[in-house]
Tab-separated table of C-alpha atoms and ligand atoms in Angstrom:
chain	number	residue	atom	x	y	z
J	1	UNK	CA	85.530	112.515	115.547
J	2	UNK	CA	88.362	110.377	114.517
J	3	UNK	CA	87.133	107.760	117.150
J	4	UNK	CA	90.038	107.166	118.602
J	5	UNK	CA	92.443	106.757	115.597
J	6	UNK	CA	95.546	109.011	115.228
J	7	UNK	CA	94.165	110.113	111.603
J	8	UNK	CA	91.245	109.906	109.683
J	9	UNK	CA	92.916	107.938	106.880
J	10	UNK	CA	93.227	104.986	109.333
J	11	UNK	CA	89.918	105.162	110.642
J	12	UNK	CA	88.534	105.172	107.118
J	13	UNK	CA	90.571	102.109	106.607
J	14	UNK	CA	89.188	100.122	109.278
J	15	UNK	CA	85.584	101.583	108.203
J	16	UNK	CA	86.164	99.323	104.786
J	17	UNK	CA	84.142	96.319	106.181
J	18	UNK	CA	81.153	98.268	106.897
J	19	UNK	CA	81.327	100.538	104.096
J	20	UNK	CA	81.592	97.558	101.797
J	21	UNK	CA	78.483	95.844	103.726
J	22	UNK	CA	76.641	99.031	103.187
J	23	UNK	CA	77.438	99.220	99.688
J	24	UNK	CA	76.509	95.727	98.945
J	25	UNK	CA	73.548	94.676	100.990
J	26	UNK	CA	70.855	97.062	99.937
J	27	UNK	CA	71.452	96.054	96.320
J	28	UNK	CA	71.342	92.165	96.752
J	29	UNK	CA	68.032	90.471	97.815
J	30	UNK	CA	67.490	87.003	99.539
J	31	UNK	CA	67.208	85.490	96.078
J	32	UNK	CA	70.713	86.915	95.158
J	33	UNK	CA	68.891	89.455	92.737
J	34	UNK	CA	70.714	92.709	92.073
J	35	UNK	CA	68.455	95.927	92.497
J	36	UNK	CA	69.956	98.912	91.170
J	37	UNK	CA	67.351	101.673	91.828
J	38	UNK	CA	68.951	104.414	90.122
J	39	UNK	CA	70.225	102.695	87.039
J	40	UNK	CA	67.462	102.384	84.528
J	41	UNK	CA	69.207	100.585	81.828
J	42	UNK	CA	66.602	97.885	80.344
J	43	UNK	CA	67.776	94.852	78.765
J	44	UNK	CA	66.985	96.406	75.390
J	45	UNK	CA	69.257	99.351	76.244
J	46	UNK	CA	71.872	97.105	76.823
J	47	UNK	CA	71.373	95.182	73.840
J	48	UNK	CA	72.353	98.283	72.100
J	49	UNK	CA	75.326	99.109	73.988
J	50	UNK	CA	78.395	97.840	71.896
J	51	UNK	CA	81.357	99.723	74.083
J	52	UNK	CA	81.741	100.897	77.590
J	53	UNK	CA	84.158	103.797	78.251
J	54	UNK	CA	85.196	103.958	82.158
J	55	UNK	CA	86.616	107.552	82.731
J	56	UNK	CA	87.894	109.076	86.124
J	57	UNK	CA	90.949	110.301	87.834
J	58	UNK	CA	93.418	108.967	90.433
J	59	UNK	CA	91.964	106.279	92.731
J	60	UNK	CA	88.734	106.154	91.029
J	61	UNK	CA	90.744	105.713	87.437
J	62	UNK	CA	92.280	102.387	89.521
J	63	UNK	CA	88.830	101.054	90.376
J	64	UNK	CA	87.855	101.752	86.551
J	65	UNK	CA	90.753	99.442	85.674
J	66	UNK	CA	89.103	96.620	87.825
J	67	UNK	CA	85.735	97.595	86.513
J	68	UNK	CA	86.989	96.943	82.809
J	69	UNK	CA	88.250	93.811	83.824
J	70	UNK	CA	84.727	92.664	85.476
J	71	UNK	CA	82.654	93.932	82.825
J	72	UNK	CA	84.513	92.440	79.928
J	73	UNK	CA	84.381	89.323	82.217
J	74	UNK	CA	80.834	88.990	82.877
J	75	UNK	CA	78.977	90.865	80.552
J	76	UNK	CA	81.397	90.260	77.471
J	77	UNK	CA	81.270	93.805	76.222
J	78	UNK	CA	84.637	95.488	75.276
J	79	UNK	CA	85.567	98.372	77.630
J	80	UNK	CA	87.954	101.240	77.415
J	81	UNK	CA	89.228	103.111	80.048
J	82	UNK	CA	90.647	106.518	80.171
J	83	UNK	CA	91.798	109.156	82.617
J	84	UNK	CA	89.654	112.016	82.533
J	85	UNK	CA	92.332	114.652	81.851
J	86	UNK	CA	92.958	112.551	78.690
J	87	UNK	CA	89.711	111.596	77.469
J	88	UNK	CA	88.519	114.847	75.859
J	89	UNK	CA	91.690	115.397	74.016
J	90	UNK	CA	92.042	112.564	71.788
J	91	UNK	CA	88.426	112.883	70.274
J	92	UNK	CA	87.290	109.343	71.615
J	93	UNK	CA	84.723	107.248	69.427
J	94	UNK	CA	81.699	107.751	71.715
J	95	UNK	CA	78.065	107.278	70.191
J	96	UNK	CA	74.711	106.596	70.911
J	97	UNK	CA	75.796	102.770	71.378
J	98	UNK	CA	78.427	103.757	74.128
J	99	UNK	CA	77.917	103.281	77.706
J	100	UNK	CA	80.163	105.911	79.526
J	101	UNK	CA	80.815	105.206	83.222
J	102	UNK	CA	82.013	108.140	85.181
J	103	UNK	CA	83.784	106.945	88.553
J	104	UNK	CA	84.134	109.757	91.165
J	105	UNK	CA	84.146	109.863	94.914
J	106	UNK	CA	83.456	113.502	95.298
J	107	UNK	CA	81.090	113.500	92.379
J	108	UNK	CA	82.683	117.125	91.801
J	109	UNK	CA	86.227	116.365	89.874
J	110	UNK	CA	86.145	118.986	87.260
J	111	UNK	CA	87.840	116.739	84.331
J	112	UNK	CA	85.641	114.027	85.313
J	113	UNK	CA	82.586	116.202	84.721
J	114	UNK	CA	83.820	117.845	81.571
J	115	UNK	CA	84.424	114.102	80.384
J	116	UNK	CA	80.881	113.148	81.221
J	117	UNK	CA	79.369	116.174	79.412
J	118	UNK	CA	81.470	115.429	76.588
J	119	UNK	CA	80.194	111.872	76.434
J	120	UNK	CA	76.718	112.903	76.554
J	121	UNK	CA	76.861	115.475	73.907
J	122	UNK	CA	78.082	112.793	71.603
J	123	UNK	CA	74.926	110.764	72.654
J	124	UNK	CA	76.395	108.299	74.967
J	125	UNK	CA	74.192	106.492	77.883
J	126	UNK	CA	76.043	108.178	80.740
J	127	UNK	CA	76.306	106.356	84.336
J	128	UNK	CA	77.898	107.658	87.432
J	129	UNK	CA	79.560	105.895	90.225
J	130	UNK	CA	79.625	108.418	93.546
J	131	UNK	CA	79.723	108.528	96.697
J	132	UNK	CA	78.037	111.960	97.172
J	133	UNK	CA	74.104	112.103	96.734
J	134	UNK	CA	73.375	115.333	94.771
J	135	UNK	CA	76.857	116.094	93.574
J	136	UNK	CA	77.213	117.674	90.090
J	137	UNK	CA	78.303	114.451	88.422
J	138	UNK	CA	75.311	112.492	89.944
J	139	UNK	CA	72.805	115.106	89.056
J	140	UNK	CA	74.164	115.276	85.094
J	141	UNK	CA	74.090	111.584	85.029
J	142	UNK	CA	71.205	109.130	83.285
J	143	UNK	CA	71.988	106.627	85.859
J	144	UNK	CA	73.651	106.884	89.253
J	145	UNK	CA	75.105	103.958	91.482
J	146	UNK	CA	75.784	105.520	94.852
J	147	UNK	CA	78.452	104.049	97.132
J	148	UNK	CA	77.573	104.089	100.848
J	149	UNK	CA	81.114	104.521	101.945
J	150	UNK	CA	79.863	107.258	104.080
J	151	UNK	CA	81.920	110.960	104.209
J	152	UNK	CA	85.668	110.358	103.270
J	153	UNK	CA	87.754	113.040	105.055
J	154	UNK	CA	91.385	111.969	104.378
J	155	UNK	CA	92.666	113.044	101.059
J	156	UNK	CA	93.924	109.741	100.393
J	157	UNK	CA	91.114	107.611	99.285
J	158	UNK	CA	90.619	104.256	101.032
J	159	UNK	CA	86.955	103.242	101.655
J	160	UNK	CA	85.612	105.008	98.618
J	161	UNK	CA	88.058	102.741	96.477
J	162	UNK	CA	86.840	99.579	97.869
J	163	UNK	CA	83.132	100.790	97.480
J	164	UNK	CA	83.863	101.450	93.867
J	165	UNK	CA	85.165	98.117	93.303
J	166	UNK	CA	81.830	96.668	94.941
J	167	UNK	CA	79.931	99.050	92.652
J	168	UNK	CA	81.747	97.763	89.614
J	169	UNK	CA	81.443	94.176	90.409
J	170	UNK	CA	77.515	94.494	90.932
J	171	UNK	CA	77.370	96.652	87.713
J	172	UNK	CA	79.186	93.945	85.605
J	173	UNK	CA	76.996	90.924	87.125
J	174	UNK	CA	73.824	92.549	86.540
J	175	UNK	CA	74.867	93.318	82.802
J	176	UNK	CA	76.198	89.930	82.549
J	177	UNK	CA	72.817	88.248	84.056
J	178	UNK	CA	70.914	90.577	81.799
J	179	UNK	CA	72.679	89.928	78.880
J	180	UNK	CA	72.842	86.117	79.679
J	181	UNK	CA	76.658	86.229	79.409
J	182	UNK	CA	77.309	84.920	82.663
J	183	UNK	CA	76.089	81.310	83.946
J	184	UNK	CA	73.784	81.663	86.852
J	185	UNK	CA	76.075	79.482	88.653
J	186	UNK	CA	78.807	81.725	88.227
J	187	UNK	CA	76.849	84.738	89.035
J	188	UNK	CA	75.836	83.221	92.295
J	189	UNK	CA	79.190	82.051	93.094
J	190	UNK	CA	80.597	85.728	92.790
J	191	UNK	CA	77.691	87.016	94.729
J	192	UNK	CA	78.162	84.824	97.635
J	193	UNK	CA	81.795	85.819	97.454
J	194	UNK	CA	81.147	89.116	97.283
J	195	UNK	CA	78.761	88.895	100.613
J	196	UNK	CA	81.763	87.154	102.309
J	197	UNK	CA	84.315	89.928	101.703
J	198	UNK	CA	82.960	92.238	104.848
J	199	UNK	CA	83.925	89.521	107.155
J	200	UNK	CA	87.206	88.580	105.293
J	201	UNK	CA	88.458	92.490	105.308
J	202	UNK	CA	87.406	92.491	109.139
J	203	UNK	CA	89.657	89.461	109.719
J	204	UNK	CA	92.581	91.073	107.508
J	205	UNK	CA	92.669	94.272	109.561
J	206	UNK	CA	92.585	92.517	112.839
J	207	UNK	CA	96.442	91.770	111.904
J	208	UNK	CA	98.252	94.878	110.961
J	209	UNK	CA	101.277	94.367	113.194
J	210	UNK	CA	103.184	92.744	110.560
J	211	UNK	CA	102.494	95.509	108.110
J	212	UNK	CA	103.439	97.938	110.668
J	213	UNK	CA	106.601	96.468	111.288
J	214	UNK	CA	107.707	96.555	107.760
J	215	UNK	CA	106.686	99.927	107.553
J	216	UNK	CA	108.924	100.841	110.532
J	217	UNK	CA	111.843	99.273	108.625
J	218	UNK	CA	111.205	100.266	105.046
J	219	UNK	CA	110.334	103.973	105.623
J	220	UNK	CA	113.408	105.106	104.191
J	221	UNK	CA	113.357	104.403	100.828
J	222	UNK	CA	114.165	106.410	97.839
J	223	UNK	CA	112.069	104.548	95.388
J	224	UNK	CA	109.460	101.761	95.705
J	225	UNK	CA	108.117	99.450	92.853
J	226	UNK	CA	104.918	97.938	92.696
J	227	UNK	CA	104.560	94.675	90.362
J	228	UNK	CA	101.761	92.544	89.522
J	229	UNK	CA	99.760	90.771	86.620
J	230	UNK	CA	96.181	91.139	85.671
J	231	UNK	CA	93.854	92.867	88.308
J	232	UNK	CA	96.936	92.594	90.594
J	233	UNK	CA	98.521	95.306	88.454
J	234	UNK	CA	95.622	97.240	88.969
J	235	UNK	CA	95.781	97.120	92.443
J	236	UNK	CA	99.495	97.784	92.620
J	237	UNK	CA	98.863	101.100	90.810
J	238	UNK	CA	96.552	102.139	93.773
J	239	UNK	CA	99.139	100.773	96.342
J	240	UNK	CA	101.812	102.938	94.536
J	241	UNK	CA	99.504	105.799	94.350
J	242	UNK	CA	98.799	105.470	98.117
J	243	UNK	CA	102.101	105.470	99.044
J	244	UNK	CA	103.415	108.419	97.083
J	245	UNK	CA	100.640	110.855	97.818
J	246	UNK	CA	101.280	110.557	101.788
J	247	UNK	CA	104.793	109.694	102.462
J	248	UNK	CA	106.404	111.472	99.375
J	249	UNK	CA	108.253	108.387	98.428
J	250	UNK	CA	108.788	108.148	94.647
J	251	UNK	CA	106.975	105.065	93.585
J	252	UNK	CA	105.686	103.363	90.732
J	253	UNK	CA	103.521	100.486	89.552
J	254	UNK	CA	104.425	98.330	86.624
J	255	UNK	CA	102.851	95.187	85.050
J	256	UNK	CA	105.375	92.426	85.942
J	257	UNK	CA	105.876	91.326	82.369
J	258	UNK	CA	107.043	94.613	81.444
J	259	UNK	CA	109.774	94.779	83.845
J	260	UNK	CA	112.203	93.401	82.027
J	261	UNK	CA	111.359	95.681	79.136
J	262	UNK	CA	113.108	98.642	80.983
J	263	UNK	CA	112.117	99.298	84.580
J	264	UNK	CA	114.386	96.329	85.777
J	265	UNK	CA	117.202	98.501	85.299
J	266	UNK	CA	116.377	100.374	88.258
J	267	UNK	CA	116.568	97.186	90.621
J	268	UNK	CA	119.512	97.381	93.164
J	269	UNK	CA	120.853	95.996	96.188
J	270	UNK	CA	117.660	96.680	98.749
J	271	UNK	CA	115.197	98.279	96.392
J	272	UNK	CA	111.789	97.702	97.813
J	273	UNK	CA	109.391	95.683	95.364
J	274	UNK	CA	105.854	94.918	96.380
J	275	UNK	CA	104.594	92.055	94.428
J	276	UNK	CA	101.215	91.027	94.278
J	277	UNK	CA	100.812	87.589	93.527
J	278	UNK	CA	97.003	86.770	94.158
J	279	UNK	CA	95.874	85.539	90.752
J	280	UNK	CA	95.815	81.630	90.560
J	281	UNK	CA	96.245	81.523	86.589
J	282	UNK	CA	99.302	83.972	87.032
J	283	UNK	CA	101.213	82.827	90.324
J	284	UNK	CA	103.965	81.070	88.639
J	285	UNK	CA	104.744	83.892	86.257
J	286	UNK	CA	104.877	85.989	89.290
J	287	UNK	CA	107.055	83.887	91.400
J	288	UNK	CA	109.595	84.370	88.067
J	289	UNK	CA	109.156	87.900	88.434
J	290	UNK	CA	109.936	88.174	92.036
J	291	UNK	CA	112.927	85.830	91.620
J	292	UNK	CA	114.090	88.152	88.769
J	293	UNK	CA	114.138	91.335	90.812
J	294	UNK	CA	115.532	89.499	94.121
J	295	UNK	CA	118.510	87.976	91.661
J	296	UNK	CA	119.093	91.936	91.762
J	297	UNK	CA	118.960	92.353	95.199
J	298	UNK	CA	115.557	93.729	95.681
J	299	UNK	CA	113.787	93.342	99.011
J	300	UNK	CA	110.555	91.776	98.014
J	301	UNK	CA	107.227	92.007	100.076
J	302	UNK	CA	104.537	89.934	98.548
J	303	UNK	CA	100.758	89.544	98.932
J	304	UNK	CA	99.286	86.403	98.194
J	305	UNK	CA	96.102	84.349	99.173
J	306	UNK	CA	96.414	82.063	102.342
J	307	UNK	CA	97.489	78.794	101.225
J	308	UNK	CA	99.691	79.590	98.781
J	309	UNK	CA	103.063	79.331	100.436
J	310	UNK	CA	105.255	78.914	97.709
J	311	UNK	CA	105.671	82.768	97.786
J	312	UNK	CA	107.427	82.363	101.098
J	313	UNK	CA	110.418	80.923	98.902
J	314	UNK	CA	110.520	83.464	96.486
J	315	UNK	CA	109.918	86.762	98.364
J	316	UNK	CA	111.499	88.150	101.505
J	317	UNK	CA	108.154	88.595	103.482
J	318	UNK	CA	104.719	87.272	102.680
J	319	UNK	CA	101.349	89.262	103.621
J	320	UNK	CA	98.481	86.918	103.265
J	321	UNK	CA	94.911	87.907	102.352
J	322	UNK	CA	92.017	85.681	103.224
J	323	UNK	CA	91.091	83.307	100.106
J	324	UNK	CA	88.365	84.552	97.685
J	325	UNK	CA	87.744	83.825	93.809
J	326	UNK	CA	90.414	85.600	91.830
J	327	UNK	CA	88.294	87.897	90.222
J	328	UNK	CA	87.557	89.806	93.773
J	329	UNK	CA	91.009	89.762	95.264
J	330	UNK	CA	91.608	93.406	94.736
J	331	UNK	CA	88.888	94.369	97.507
J	332	UNK	CA	91.092	92.632	100.076
J	333	UNK	CA	94.618	92.920	98.554
J	334	UNK	CA	94.487	96.623	98.494
J	335	UNK	CA	94.076	96.880	102.089
J	336	UNK	CA	97.405	95.823	103.423
J	337	UNK	CA	98.753	98.264	100.644
J	338	UNK	CA	96.799	101.231	102.267
J	339	UNK	CA	97.898	100.161	105.773
J	340	UNK	CA	101.469	99.773	104.577
J	341	UNK	CA	101.392	103.568	103.116
J	342	UNK	CA	99.579	104.816	106.177
J	343	UNK	CA	102.326	103.350	108.474
J	344	UNK	CA	105.207	104.610	106.388
J	345	UNK	CA	103.693	108.033	106.286
J	346	UNK	CA	103.380	107.960	109.832
J	347	UNK	CA	107.237	106.791	110.434
J	348	UNK	CA	108.328	109.981	108.193
J	349	UNK	CA	106.136	112.283	110.265
J	350	UNK	CA	103.963	113.662	107.466
J	351	UNK	CA	100.531	115.197	107.811
J	352	UNK	CA	98.734	111.947	106.398
J	353	UNK	CA	95.288	113.365	106.019
J	354	UNK	CA	96.279	116.519	104.531
J	355	UNK	CA	99.217	115.605	102.380
J	356	UNK	CA	101.223	118.565	100.921
J	357	UNK	CA	100.032	120.281	97.481
J	358	UNK	CA	96.973	117.847	97.545
J	359	UNK	CA	93.110	118.534	97.662
J	360	UNK	CA	90.379	116.075	98.442
J	361	UNK	CA	88.236	117.306	95.669
J	362	UNK	CA	90.128	118.856	92.465
J	363	UNK	CA	87.567	121.056	90.939
J	364	UNK	CA	89.630	123.022	88.454
J	365	UNK	CA	90.948	121.112	85.297
Y	1	F6R	C1	93.956	109.347	95.634
Y	1	F6R	C2	92.792	110.402	95.607
Y	1	F6R	C3	92.662	111.012	94.289
Y	1	F6R	C4	91.239	111.122	93.705
Y	1	F6R	C5	90.916	111.760	92.592
Y	1	F6R	C6	89.658	111.715	92.176
Y	1	F6R	O1	93.789	109.022	96.936
Y	1	F6R	O2	92.002	110.660	96.747
Y	1	F6R	O3	93.478	110.510	93.500
Y	1	F6R	O4	90.844	109.629	93.522
Y	1	F6R	O5	91.389	113.123	92.803
Y	1	F6R	O6	88.686	111.960	93.082
Y	1	F6R	P1	87.075	111.780	92.885
Y	1	F6R	O7	86.917	110.315	92.934
Y	1	F6R	O8	86.641	112.582	93.737
Y	1	F6R	O9	86.701	112.054	91.448
């Protein structure tokens, strides 16, 4: 059932091109219209919405951070994000003009479900992005977007995350075109780039050797830091979570600009830093951050878009992802981070699919 893979996690990493395609294709017709069957939100409903709240846990929360960026950028609605376990306890401003989006692979996470109920009770329109048809969260939401990732067995989430990203892009684009906040031209560009992602992910996955070699050398670190700016920071958080949950190495992700406000104190000779540098408008700033940590002895693995070779001068090693528009890089840049975490865990001999103390679905608060 693992299809020749040693662990489900690797199998699921390799299923991503297919999962992305299956989540995307049924929603986009030949004329580039987005068809979201289980989302009944009309243009009139949207006009009322003055705020979006995205709430989730763990990896799904990280997808929500990218979702925030996409909705603010394409649909021009202010978006707040929160982890579900915090949401209810800060008496959040939610009312009938709020669109609440819960993201949950399992659709059963207790905190996310409780947050959804709270938002609903306050009158919000409630949308769910989930991978499980008929799950509790899907049943209680007004609108549902199903990610067609297929069953995810490994505790560490991979294909669920990338398909959640696709969901958030489609939701954001759909809102943007309905509201007229995105030009037709930009809309088409983003959709065409989305459609090219499965093939690009496929290509990226053909070449895991460099990452495997890096993992074989870097599996003994005590601490790993992930840095990035903008959506690269969000992807860094996901990469860091993947590494810690399956390899048990302490790691943290930080917005690169925040380094000098404290965390840089922990960078010393040999500290591994994974630097995401995929955003064109932030590229030079990231290169400076890379130099900053290297000046303190860090070993830097950078992730950059093909063609951005200046990163080679700044970092020790560069992992390239196929070129795409900046808004969509998370779908690709997370893949090498998943593969890296996987091989570090394998090198450390952990039970990759069933890490200690973790459950696939957290049904207690
Ligand atoms: C990390 C991971 C967890 C889940 C989180 C939410 O790899 O799997 O962080 O993402 O427990 O689970 P769902 O999406 O089922 O609500």
